[in-house]
Structures are given as structure tokens and as C-alpha cells.
JSON list of C-alpha atoms in Angstrom, two decimals:
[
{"chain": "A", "resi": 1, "resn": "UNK", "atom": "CA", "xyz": [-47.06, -11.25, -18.72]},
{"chain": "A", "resi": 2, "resn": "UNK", "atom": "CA", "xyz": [-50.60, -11.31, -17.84]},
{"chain": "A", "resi": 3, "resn": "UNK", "atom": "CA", "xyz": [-52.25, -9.82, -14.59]},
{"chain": "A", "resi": 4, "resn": "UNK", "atom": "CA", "xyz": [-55.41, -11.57, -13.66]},
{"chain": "A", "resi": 5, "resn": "UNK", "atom": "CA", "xyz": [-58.07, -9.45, -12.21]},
{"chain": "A", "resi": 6, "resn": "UNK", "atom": "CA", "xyz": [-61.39, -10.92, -11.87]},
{"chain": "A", "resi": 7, "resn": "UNK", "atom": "CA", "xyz": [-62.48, -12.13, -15.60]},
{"chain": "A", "resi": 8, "resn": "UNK", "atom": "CA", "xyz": [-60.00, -9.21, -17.26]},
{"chain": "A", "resi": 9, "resn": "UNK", "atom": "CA", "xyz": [-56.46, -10.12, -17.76]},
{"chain": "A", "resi": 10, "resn": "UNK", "atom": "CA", "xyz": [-54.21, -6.83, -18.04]},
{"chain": "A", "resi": 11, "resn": "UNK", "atom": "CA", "xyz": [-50.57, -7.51, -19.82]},
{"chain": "A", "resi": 12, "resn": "UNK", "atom": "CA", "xyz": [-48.52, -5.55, -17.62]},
{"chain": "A", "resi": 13, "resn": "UNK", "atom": "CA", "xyz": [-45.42, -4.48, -19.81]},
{"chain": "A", "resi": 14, "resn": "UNK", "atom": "CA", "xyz": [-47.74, -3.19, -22.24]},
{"chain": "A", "resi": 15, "resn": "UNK", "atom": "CA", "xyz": [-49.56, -1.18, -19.29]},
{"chain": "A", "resi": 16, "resn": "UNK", "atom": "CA", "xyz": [-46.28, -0.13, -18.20]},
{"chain": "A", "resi": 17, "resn": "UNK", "atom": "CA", "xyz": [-45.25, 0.85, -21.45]},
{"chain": "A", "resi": 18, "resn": "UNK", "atom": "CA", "xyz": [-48.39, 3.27, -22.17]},
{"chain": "A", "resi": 19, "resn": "UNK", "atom": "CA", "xyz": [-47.79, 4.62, -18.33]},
{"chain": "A", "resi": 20, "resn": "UNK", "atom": "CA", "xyz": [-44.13, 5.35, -18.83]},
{"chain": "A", "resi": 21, "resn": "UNK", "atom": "CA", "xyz": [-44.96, 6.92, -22.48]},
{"chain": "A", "resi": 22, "resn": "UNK", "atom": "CA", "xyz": [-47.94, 8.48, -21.27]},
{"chain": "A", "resi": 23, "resn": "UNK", "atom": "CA", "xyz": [-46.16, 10.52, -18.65]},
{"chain": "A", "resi": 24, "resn": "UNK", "atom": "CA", "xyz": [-43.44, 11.22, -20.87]},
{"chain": "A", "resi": 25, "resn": "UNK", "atom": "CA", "xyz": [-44.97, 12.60, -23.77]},
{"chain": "A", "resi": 26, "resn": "UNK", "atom": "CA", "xyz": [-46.82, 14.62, -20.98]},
{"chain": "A", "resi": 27, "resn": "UNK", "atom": "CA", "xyz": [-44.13, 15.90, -19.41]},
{"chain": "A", "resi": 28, "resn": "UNK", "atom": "CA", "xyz": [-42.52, 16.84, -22.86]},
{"chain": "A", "resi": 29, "resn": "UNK", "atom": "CA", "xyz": [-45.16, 18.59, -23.53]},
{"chain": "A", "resi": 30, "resn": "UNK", "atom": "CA", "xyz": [-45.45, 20.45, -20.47]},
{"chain": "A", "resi": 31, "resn": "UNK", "atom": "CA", "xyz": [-41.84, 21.70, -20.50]},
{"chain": "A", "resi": 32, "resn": "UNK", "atom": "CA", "xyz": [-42.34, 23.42, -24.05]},
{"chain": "A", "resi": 33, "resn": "UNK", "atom": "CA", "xyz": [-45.07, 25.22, -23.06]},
{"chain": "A", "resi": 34, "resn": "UNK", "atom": "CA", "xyz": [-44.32, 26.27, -19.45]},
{"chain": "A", "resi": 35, "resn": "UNK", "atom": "CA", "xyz": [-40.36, 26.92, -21.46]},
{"chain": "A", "resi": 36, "resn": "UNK", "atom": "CA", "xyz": [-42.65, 29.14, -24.04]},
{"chain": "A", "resi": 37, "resn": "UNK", "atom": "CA", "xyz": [-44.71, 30.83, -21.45]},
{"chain": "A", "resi": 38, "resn": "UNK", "atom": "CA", "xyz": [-42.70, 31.45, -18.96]},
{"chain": "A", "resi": 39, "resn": "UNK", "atom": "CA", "xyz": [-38.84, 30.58, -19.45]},
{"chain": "A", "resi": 40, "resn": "UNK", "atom": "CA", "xyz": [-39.10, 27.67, -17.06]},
{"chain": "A", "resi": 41, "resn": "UNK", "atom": "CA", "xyz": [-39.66, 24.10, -17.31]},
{"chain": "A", "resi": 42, "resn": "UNK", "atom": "CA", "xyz": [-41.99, 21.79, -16.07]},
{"chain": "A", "resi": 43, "resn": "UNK", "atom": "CA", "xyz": [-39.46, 20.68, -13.03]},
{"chain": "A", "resi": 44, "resn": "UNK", "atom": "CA", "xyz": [-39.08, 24.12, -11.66]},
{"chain": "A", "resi": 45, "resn": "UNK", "atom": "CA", "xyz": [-42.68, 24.33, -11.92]},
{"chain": "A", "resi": 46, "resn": "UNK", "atom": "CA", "xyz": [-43.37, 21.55, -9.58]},
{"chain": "A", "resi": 47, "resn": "UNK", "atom": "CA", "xyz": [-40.19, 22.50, -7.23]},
{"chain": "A", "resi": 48, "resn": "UNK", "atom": "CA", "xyz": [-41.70, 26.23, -6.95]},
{"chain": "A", "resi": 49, "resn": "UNK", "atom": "CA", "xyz": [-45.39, 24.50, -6.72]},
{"chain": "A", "resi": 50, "resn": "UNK", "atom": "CA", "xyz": [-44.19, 22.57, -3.99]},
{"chain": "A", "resi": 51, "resn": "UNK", "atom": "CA", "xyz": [-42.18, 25.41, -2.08]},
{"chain": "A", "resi": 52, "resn": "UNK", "atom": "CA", "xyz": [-45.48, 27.38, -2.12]},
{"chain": "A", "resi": 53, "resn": "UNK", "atom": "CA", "xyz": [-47.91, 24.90, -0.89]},
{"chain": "A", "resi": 54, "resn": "UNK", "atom": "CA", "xyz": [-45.26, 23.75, 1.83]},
{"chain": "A", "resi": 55, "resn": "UNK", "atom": "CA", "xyz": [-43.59, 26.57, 2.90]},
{"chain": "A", "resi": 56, "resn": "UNK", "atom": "CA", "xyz": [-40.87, 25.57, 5.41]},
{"chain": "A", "resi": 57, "resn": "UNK", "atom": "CA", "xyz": [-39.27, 22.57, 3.48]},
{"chain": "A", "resi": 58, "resn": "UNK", "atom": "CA", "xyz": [-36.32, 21.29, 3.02]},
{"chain": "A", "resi": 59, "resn": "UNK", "atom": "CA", "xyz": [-34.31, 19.90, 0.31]},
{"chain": "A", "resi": 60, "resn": "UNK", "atom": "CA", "xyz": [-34.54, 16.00, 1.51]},
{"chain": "A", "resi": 61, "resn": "UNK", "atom": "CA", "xyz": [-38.30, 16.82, 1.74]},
{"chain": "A", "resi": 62, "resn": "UNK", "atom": "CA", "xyz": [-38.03, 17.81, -2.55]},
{"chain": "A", "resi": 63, "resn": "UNK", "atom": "CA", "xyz": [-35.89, 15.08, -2.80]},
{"chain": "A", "resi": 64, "resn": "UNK", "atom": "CA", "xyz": [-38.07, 12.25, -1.05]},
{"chain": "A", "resi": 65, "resn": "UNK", "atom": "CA", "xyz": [-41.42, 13.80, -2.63]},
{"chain": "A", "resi": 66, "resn": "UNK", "atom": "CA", "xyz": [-40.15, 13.87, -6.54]},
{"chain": "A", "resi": 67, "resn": "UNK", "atom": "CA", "xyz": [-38.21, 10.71, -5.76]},
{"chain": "A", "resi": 68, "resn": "UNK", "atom": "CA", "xyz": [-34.92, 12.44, -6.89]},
{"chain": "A", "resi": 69, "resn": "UNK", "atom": "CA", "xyz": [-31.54, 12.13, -4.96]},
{"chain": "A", "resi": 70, "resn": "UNK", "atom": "CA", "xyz": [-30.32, 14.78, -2.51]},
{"chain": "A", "resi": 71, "resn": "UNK", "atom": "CA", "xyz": [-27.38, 16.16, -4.23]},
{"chain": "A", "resi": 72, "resn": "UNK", "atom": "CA", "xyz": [-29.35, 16.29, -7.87]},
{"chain": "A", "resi": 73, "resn": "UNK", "atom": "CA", "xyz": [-32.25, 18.26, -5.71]},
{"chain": "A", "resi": 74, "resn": "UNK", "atom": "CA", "xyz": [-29.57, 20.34, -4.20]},
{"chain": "A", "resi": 75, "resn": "UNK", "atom": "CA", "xyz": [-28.11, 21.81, -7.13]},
{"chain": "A", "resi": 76, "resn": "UNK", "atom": "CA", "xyz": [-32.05, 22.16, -9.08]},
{"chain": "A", "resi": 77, "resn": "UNK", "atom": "CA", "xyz": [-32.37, 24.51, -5.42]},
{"chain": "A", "resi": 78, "resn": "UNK", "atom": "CA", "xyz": [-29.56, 25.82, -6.22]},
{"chain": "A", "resi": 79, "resn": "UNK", "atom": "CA", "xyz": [-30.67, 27.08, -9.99]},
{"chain": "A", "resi": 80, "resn": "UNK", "atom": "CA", "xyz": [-34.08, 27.94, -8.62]},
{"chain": "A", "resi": 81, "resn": "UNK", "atom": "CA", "xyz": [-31.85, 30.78, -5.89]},
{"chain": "A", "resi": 82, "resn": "UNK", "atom": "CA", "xyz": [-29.63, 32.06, -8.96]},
{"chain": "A", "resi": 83, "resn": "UNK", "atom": "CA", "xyz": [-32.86, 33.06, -10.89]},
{"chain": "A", "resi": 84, "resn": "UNK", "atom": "CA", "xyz": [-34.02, 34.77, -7.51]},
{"chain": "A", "resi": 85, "resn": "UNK", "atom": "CA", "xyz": [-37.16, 32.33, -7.30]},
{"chain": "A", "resi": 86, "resn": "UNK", "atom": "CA", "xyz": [-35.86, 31.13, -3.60]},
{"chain": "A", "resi": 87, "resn": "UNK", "atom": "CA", "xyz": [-34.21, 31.52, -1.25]},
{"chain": "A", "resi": 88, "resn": "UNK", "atom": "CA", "xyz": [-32.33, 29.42, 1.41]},
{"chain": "A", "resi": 89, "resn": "UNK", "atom": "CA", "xyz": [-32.90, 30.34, 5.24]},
{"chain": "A", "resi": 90, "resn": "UNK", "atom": "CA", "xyz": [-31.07, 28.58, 8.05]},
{"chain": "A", "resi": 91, "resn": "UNK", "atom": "CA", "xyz": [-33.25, 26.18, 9.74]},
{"chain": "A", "resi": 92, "resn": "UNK", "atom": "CA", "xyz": [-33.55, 27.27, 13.85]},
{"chain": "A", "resi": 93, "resn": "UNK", "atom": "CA", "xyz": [-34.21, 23.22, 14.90]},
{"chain": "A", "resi": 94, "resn": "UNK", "atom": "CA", "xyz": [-31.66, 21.49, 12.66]},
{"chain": "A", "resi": 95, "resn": "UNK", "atom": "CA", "xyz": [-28.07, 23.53, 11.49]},
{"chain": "A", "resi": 96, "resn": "UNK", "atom": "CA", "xyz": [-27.35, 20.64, 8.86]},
{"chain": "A", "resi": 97, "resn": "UNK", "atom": "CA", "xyz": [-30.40, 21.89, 6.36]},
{"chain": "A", "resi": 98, "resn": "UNK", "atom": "CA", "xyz": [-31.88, 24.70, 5.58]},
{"chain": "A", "resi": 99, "resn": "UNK", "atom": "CA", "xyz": [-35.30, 25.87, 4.65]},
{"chain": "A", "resi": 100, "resn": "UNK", "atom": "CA", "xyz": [-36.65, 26.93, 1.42]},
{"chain": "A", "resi": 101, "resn": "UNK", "atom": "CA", "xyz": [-38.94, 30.08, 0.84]},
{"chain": "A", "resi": 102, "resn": "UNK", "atom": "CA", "xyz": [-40.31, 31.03, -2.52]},
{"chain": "A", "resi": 103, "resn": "UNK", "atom": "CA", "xyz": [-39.30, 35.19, -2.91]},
{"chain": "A", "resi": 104, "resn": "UNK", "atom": "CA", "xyz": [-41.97, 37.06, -4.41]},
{"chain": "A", "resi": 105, "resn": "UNK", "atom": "CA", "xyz": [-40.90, 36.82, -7.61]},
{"chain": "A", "resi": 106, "resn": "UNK", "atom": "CA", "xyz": [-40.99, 32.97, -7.46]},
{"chain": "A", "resi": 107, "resn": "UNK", "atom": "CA", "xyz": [-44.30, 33.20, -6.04]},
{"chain": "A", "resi": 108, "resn": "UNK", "atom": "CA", "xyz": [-45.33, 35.52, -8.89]},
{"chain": "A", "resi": 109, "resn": "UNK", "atom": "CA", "xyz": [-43.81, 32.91, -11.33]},
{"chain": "A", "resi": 110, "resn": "UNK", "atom": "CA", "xyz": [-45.46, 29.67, -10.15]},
{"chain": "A", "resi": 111, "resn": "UNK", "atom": "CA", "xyz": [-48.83, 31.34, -9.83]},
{"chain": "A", "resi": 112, "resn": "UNK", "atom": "CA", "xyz": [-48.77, 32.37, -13.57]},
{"chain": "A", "resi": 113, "resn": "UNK", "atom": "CA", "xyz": [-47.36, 29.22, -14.48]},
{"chain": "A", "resi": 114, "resn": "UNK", "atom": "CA", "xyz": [-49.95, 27.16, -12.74]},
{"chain": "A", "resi": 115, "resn": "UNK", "atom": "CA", "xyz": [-52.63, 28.58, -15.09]},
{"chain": "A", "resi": 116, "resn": "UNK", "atom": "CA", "xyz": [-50.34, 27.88, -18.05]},
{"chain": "A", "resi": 117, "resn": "UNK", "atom": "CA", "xyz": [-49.82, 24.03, -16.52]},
{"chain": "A", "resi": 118, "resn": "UNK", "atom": "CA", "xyz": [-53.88, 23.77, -15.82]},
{"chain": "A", "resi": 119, "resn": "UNK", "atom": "CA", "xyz": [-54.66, 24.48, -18.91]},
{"chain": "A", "resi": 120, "resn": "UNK", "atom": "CA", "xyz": [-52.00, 22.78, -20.61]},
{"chain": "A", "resi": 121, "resn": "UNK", "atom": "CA", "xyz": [-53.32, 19.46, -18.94]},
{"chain": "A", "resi": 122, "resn": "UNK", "atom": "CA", "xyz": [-56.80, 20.12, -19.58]},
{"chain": "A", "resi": 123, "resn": "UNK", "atom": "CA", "xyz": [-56.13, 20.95, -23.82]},
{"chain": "A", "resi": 124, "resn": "UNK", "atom": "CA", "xyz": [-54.01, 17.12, -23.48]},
{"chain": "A", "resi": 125, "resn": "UNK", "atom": "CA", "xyz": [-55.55, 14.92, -21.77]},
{"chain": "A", "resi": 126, "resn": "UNK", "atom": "CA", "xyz": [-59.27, 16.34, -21.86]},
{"chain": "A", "resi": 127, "resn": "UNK", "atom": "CA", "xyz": [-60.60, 14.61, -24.62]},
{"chain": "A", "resi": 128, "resn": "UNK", "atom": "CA", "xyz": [-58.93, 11.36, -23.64]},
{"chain": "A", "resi": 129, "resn": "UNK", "atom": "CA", "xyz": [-60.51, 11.03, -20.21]},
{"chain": "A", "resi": 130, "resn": "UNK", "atom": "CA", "xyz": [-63.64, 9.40, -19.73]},
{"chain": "A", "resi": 131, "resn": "UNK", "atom": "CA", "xyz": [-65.80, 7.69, -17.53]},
{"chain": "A", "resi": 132, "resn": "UNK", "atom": "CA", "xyz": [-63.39, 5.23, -16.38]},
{"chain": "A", "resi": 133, "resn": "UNK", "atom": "CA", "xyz": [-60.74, 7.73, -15.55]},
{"chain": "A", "resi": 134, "resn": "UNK", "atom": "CA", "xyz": [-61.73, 8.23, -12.09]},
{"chain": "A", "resi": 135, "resn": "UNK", "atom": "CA", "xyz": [-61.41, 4.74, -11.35]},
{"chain": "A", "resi": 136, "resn": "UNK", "atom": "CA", "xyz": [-57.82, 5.11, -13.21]},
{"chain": "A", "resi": 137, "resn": "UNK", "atom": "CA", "xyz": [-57.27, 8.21, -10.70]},
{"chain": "A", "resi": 138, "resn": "UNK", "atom": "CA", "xyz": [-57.77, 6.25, -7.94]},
{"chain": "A", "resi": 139, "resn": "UNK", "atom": "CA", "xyz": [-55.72, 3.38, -9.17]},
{"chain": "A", "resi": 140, "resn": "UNK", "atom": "CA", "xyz": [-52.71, 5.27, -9.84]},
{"chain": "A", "resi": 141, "resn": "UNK", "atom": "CA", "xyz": [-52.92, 7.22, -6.53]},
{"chain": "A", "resi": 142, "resn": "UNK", "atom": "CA", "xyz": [-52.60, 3.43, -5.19]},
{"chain": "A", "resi": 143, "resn": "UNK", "atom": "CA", "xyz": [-50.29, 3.09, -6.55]},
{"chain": "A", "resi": 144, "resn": "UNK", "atom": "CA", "xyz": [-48.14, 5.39, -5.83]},
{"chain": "A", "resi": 145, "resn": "UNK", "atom": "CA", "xyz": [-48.70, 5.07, -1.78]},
{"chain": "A", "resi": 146, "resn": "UNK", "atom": "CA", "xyz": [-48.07, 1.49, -2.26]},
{"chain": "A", "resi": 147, "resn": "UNK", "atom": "CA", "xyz": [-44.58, 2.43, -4.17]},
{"chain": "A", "resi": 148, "resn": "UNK", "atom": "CA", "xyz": [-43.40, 5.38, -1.50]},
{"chain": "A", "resi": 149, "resn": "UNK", "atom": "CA", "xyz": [-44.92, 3.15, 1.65]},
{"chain": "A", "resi": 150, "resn": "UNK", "atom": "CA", "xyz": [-42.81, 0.31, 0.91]},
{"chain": "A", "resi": 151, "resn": "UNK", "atom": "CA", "xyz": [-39.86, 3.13, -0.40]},
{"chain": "A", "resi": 152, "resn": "UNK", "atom": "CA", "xyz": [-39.84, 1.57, -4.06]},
{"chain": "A", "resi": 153, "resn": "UNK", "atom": "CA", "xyz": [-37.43, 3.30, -6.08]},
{"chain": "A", "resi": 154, "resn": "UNK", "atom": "CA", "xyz": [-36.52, 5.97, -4.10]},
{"chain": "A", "resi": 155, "resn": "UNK", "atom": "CA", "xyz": [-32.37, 6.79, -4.82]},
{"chain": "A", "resi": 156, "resn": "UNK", "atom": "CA", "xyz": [-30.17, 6.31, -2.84]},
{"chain": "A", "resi": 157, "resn": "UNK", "atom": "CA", "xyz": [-28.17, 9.65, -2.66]}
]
């Protein structure tokens, strides 16, 4: 299944293959060390990461940016508020959702974490980028806009 793009042909199951791999092995390897480090993995990470950088969300707004359903994003929320990392505040314009703070402790958490996760990234993928990876950057962030724009395989519930 070959992908013409100017003279270069790119088979795309095997590029989908070393994508899917890629970001699993990744993301494997993420989770032991954040687990390690910090007693969290690298989900909670990114939910807490997310809850700090937009403070004010909502669940659906987890849900739609990780591309996870509402109900499974509910009850990670939920998890994050029984380990006091956040907190659930009614939301003045809408009564059906609430908002989602980080507590200090959460804050404290992700911020210590995202050292561990920067690092992390830079000791396993460092010496495989090269001078072609921002071109792969840009390709992937494509990607990806093309994928939420059109709502690709975003769930359902």
C-alpha cells in the first residue's frame, strides 16, 4: 500500500505500524518512570498538565482533547479528586458540568512530574531525532488537525 509523494513512495501500513509502536513503546516508557518518580502514570500526567495550562475546563473538554469518551474521562476525574489532585467546582454558566481546578497539591505534582516527563523524552528520543525531525514535527501536527477538524476517531460516548 504505497503513498506516492513526489519521486518517494511511503508504504503506509508499515508507517503506521512504526507510528502506532513508536508511541506505544513511548508511552510505556513514560508510565514506568513518571509510576517510579512520582506514583502516577503518564495519563494523569497529561490530565493534571492539561488542568494547569487550562484552568476552567471541563470534562468533555479532557474528553474531546485526549480523544477519550466522556464517561471513561469522568471516572479518570474522578481518581484524579480521590488522590486530592482536583477538584470539581460547579460551573456558574452551565449546571450540567462542572469545572476542574488542580489543588495545590496537584499543581505541586504535575510541576515535578513535568521535569521527570522532559527529561524522560529527551534521554528516548534524543539520539533518534535528526535533521529531518522537524519536518516530521510538522507533519504529524498535520496531521493531527486534519484528524480532529474532520472529527476522525473521536468516540462516541
Amino acid at each position: 500500500m504505497a503513498y506516492k509523494l513526489g519521486d518517494d513512495a511511503i508504504d503506509l501500513a508499515s508507517f503506521f505500524d512504526d507510528l502506532v509502536r513508536c508511541e506505544t513503546r513511548l508511552y510505556n516508557a513514560l508510565n514506568d518512570r513518571l509510576r517510579e518518580r512520582h506514583g502516577i502514570v503518564t495519563s494523569q500526567f497529561e490530565f493534571l498538565r492539561f488542568l494547569r495550562d487550562r484552568p476552567g475546563s471541563r470534562v468533555a473538554d479532557l474528553a474531546a482533547e485526549f480523544a477519550v469518551g466522556i464517561g471513561a474521562t469522568s471516572k479518570s476525574v474522578d481518581r484524579l479528586e480521590k488522590k486530592g489532585w482536583a477538584v470539581r467546582q460547579p460551573n456558574p454558566s452551565d449546571r450540567r458540568s462542572s469545572l476542574l481546578a488542580l489543588t495545590q497539591d496537584g499543581t505541586r505534582l504535575v510541576n515535578a512530574a513535568e521535569t521527570t516527563f522532559t527529561d524522560a523524552l529527551t534521554e528516548f528520543m534524543g539520539t533518534a531525532l535528526d535533521s529531518s525531525a522537524p519536518a516530521a514535527a510538522h507533519t504529524l501536527a498535520t496531521l493531527r488537525s486534519v484528524l480532529q477538524g474532520n472529527q476522525i476517531g473521536t468516540p462516541t460516548g
